[in-house]
Amino acid sequence: MDLTHREIFQRYVYAGAVTRDPDAIAALFTEDGLFDAPLAPDGHPLHRRLVGRAAIRDGISAYHQQFHYQGTVDPERSAFVLHDTADPDVFIAEIDAAFVEGDGRRTTMSLVQIFRLRGGQIAMLRDYFPDLPSGVPDGQL
């Protein structure tokens, strides 16, 4: 069964932003999969290329444990657009992820992800995200 780009993306979002399950995220990748976050600053858990499921799982786990990323995803305010490319194994996601922080503040993180697939799994994910979500006034997203 071949998954659509939308199905692969939704599984990735569910495993990451919704359930924060590093094992489930790593399982979406090929054994030699690559996670790359080129904009992550030095000292960030994702500041280097993560190669292989174990490295991806460990890096994502450390990322999810950071205090400032403990907000809850607000699916009603979040949005995404997927773009197919000439290569059927490559698609691009534009995302506005909305969060409700522990103190009730609303924040958002806008990002772009480039997915390269192999055999229905993620062979490479390049994730262009800012270091921190930014606060937005109620009703602005």
mmCIF file of N, CA, C and O in Angstrom, residues 3-13 80-82 84 91 117:
data_model
loop_
_atom_site.group_PDB
_atom_site.id
_atom_site.type_symbol
_atom_site.label_atom_id
_atom_site.label_comp_id
_atom_site.label_asym_id
_atom_site.label_seq_id
_atom_site.Cartn_x
_atom_site.Cartn_y
_atom_site.Cartn_z
ATOM 1 N N LEU A 3 1.391 5.097 0.453
ATOM 2 C CA LEU A 3 0.764 6.210 1.148
ATOM 3 C C LEU A 3 0.890 7.468 0.297
ATOM 4 O O LEU A 3 1.883 7.663 -0.407
ATOM 5 N N THR A 4 -0.092 8.330 0.384
ATOM 6 C CA THR A 4 -0.013 9.612 -0.302
ATOM 7 C C THR A 4 0.903 10.547 0.486
ATOM 8 O O THR A 4 1.225 10.297 1.656
ATOM 9 N N HIS A 5 1.303 11.625 -0.166
ATOM 10 C CA HIS A 5 2.113 12.627 0.535
ATOM 11 C C HIS A 5 1.362 13.145 1.757
ATOM 12 O O HIS A 5 1.950 13.326 2.821
ATOM 13 N N ARG A 6 0.088 13.372 1.608
ATOM 14 C CA ARG A 6 -0.735 13.862 2.715
ATOM 15 C C ARG A 6 -0.733 12.876 3.875
ATOM 16 O O ARG A 6 -0.601 13.277 5.037
ATOM 17 N N GLU A 7 -0.871 11.598 3.593
ATOM 18 C CA GLU A 7 -0.884 10.583 4.650
ATOM 19 C C GLU A 7 0.465 10.507 5.370
ATOM 20 O O GLU A 7 0.516 10.412 6.597
ATOM 21 N N ILE A 8 1.545 10.579 4.615
ATOM 22 C CA ILE A 8 2.879 10.548 5.228
ATOM 23 C C ILE A 8 3.061 11.783 6.110
ATOM 24 O O ILE A 8 3.505 11.684 7.257
ATOM 25 N N PHE A 9 2.700 12.937 5.587
ATOM 26 C CA PHE A 9 2.821 14.176 6.357
ATOM 27 C C PHE A 9 1.970 14.111 7.627
ATOM 28 O O PHE A 9 2.430 14.463 8.716
ATOM 29 N N GLN A 10 0.722 13.664 7.506
ATOM 30 C CA GLN A 10 -0.160 13.609 8.671
ATOM 31 C C GLN A 10 0.369 12.629 9.721
ATOM 32 O O GLN A 10 0.275 12.906 10.916
ATOM 33 N N ARG A 11 0.945 11.524 9.301
ATOM 34 C CA ARG A 11 1.539 10.580 10.262
ATOM 35 C C ARG A 11 2.728 11.224 10.965
ATOM 36 O O ARG A 11 2.933 11.046 12.162
ATOM 37 N N TYR A 12 3.524 11.971 10.216
ATOM 38 C CA TYR A 12 4.678 12.656 10.804
ATOM 39 C C TYR A 12 4.212 13.696 11.833
ATOM 40 O O TYR A 12 4.743 13.768 12.937
ATOM 41 N N VAL A 13 3.210 14.490 11.478
ATOM 42 C CA VAL A 13 2.690 15.511 12.397
ATOM 43 C C VAL A 13 2.102 14.850 13.642
ATOM 44 O O VAL A 13 2.350 15.296 14.769
ATOM 45 N N PHE A 80 -1.687 23.931 7.108
ATOM 46 C CA PHE A 80 -0.574 23.532 6.261
ATOM 47 C C PHE A 80 -1.017 23.468 4.808
ATOM 48 O O PHE A 80 -2.204 23.328 4.509
ATOM 49 N N VAL A 81 -0.032 23.588 3.914
ATOM 50 C CA VAL A 81 -0.236 23.415 2.479
ATOM 51 C C VAL A 81 0.873 22.501 2.001
ATOM 52 O O VAL A 81 2.044 22.718 2.336
ATOM 53 N N LEU A 82 0.522 21.468 1.217
ATOM 54 C CA LEU A 82 1.508 20.564 0.646
ATOM 55 C C LEU A 82 1.689 20.892 -0.837
ATOM 56 O O LEU A 82 0.709 21.171 -1.535
ATOM 57 N N ASP A 84 3.410 19.312 -4.324
ATOM 58 C CA ASP A 84 4.089 18.241 -5.043
ATOM 59 C C ASP A 84 5.172 18.861 -5.915
ATOM 60 O O ASP A 84 5.120 20.053 -6.244
ATOM 61 N N PHE A 91 8.164 16.145 -1.782
ATOM 62 C CA PHE A 91 7.103 17.128 -1.600
ATOM 63 C C PHE A 91 7.532 18.120 -0.534
ATOM 64 O O PHE A 91 8.443 17.881 0.255
ATOM 65 N N LEU A 117 11.204 10.827 -0.181
ATOM 66 C CA LEU A 117 10.750 9.501 0.194
ATOM 67 C C LEU A 117 11.528 8.408 -0.537
ATOM 68 O O LEU A 117 12.072 8.640 -1.605
#
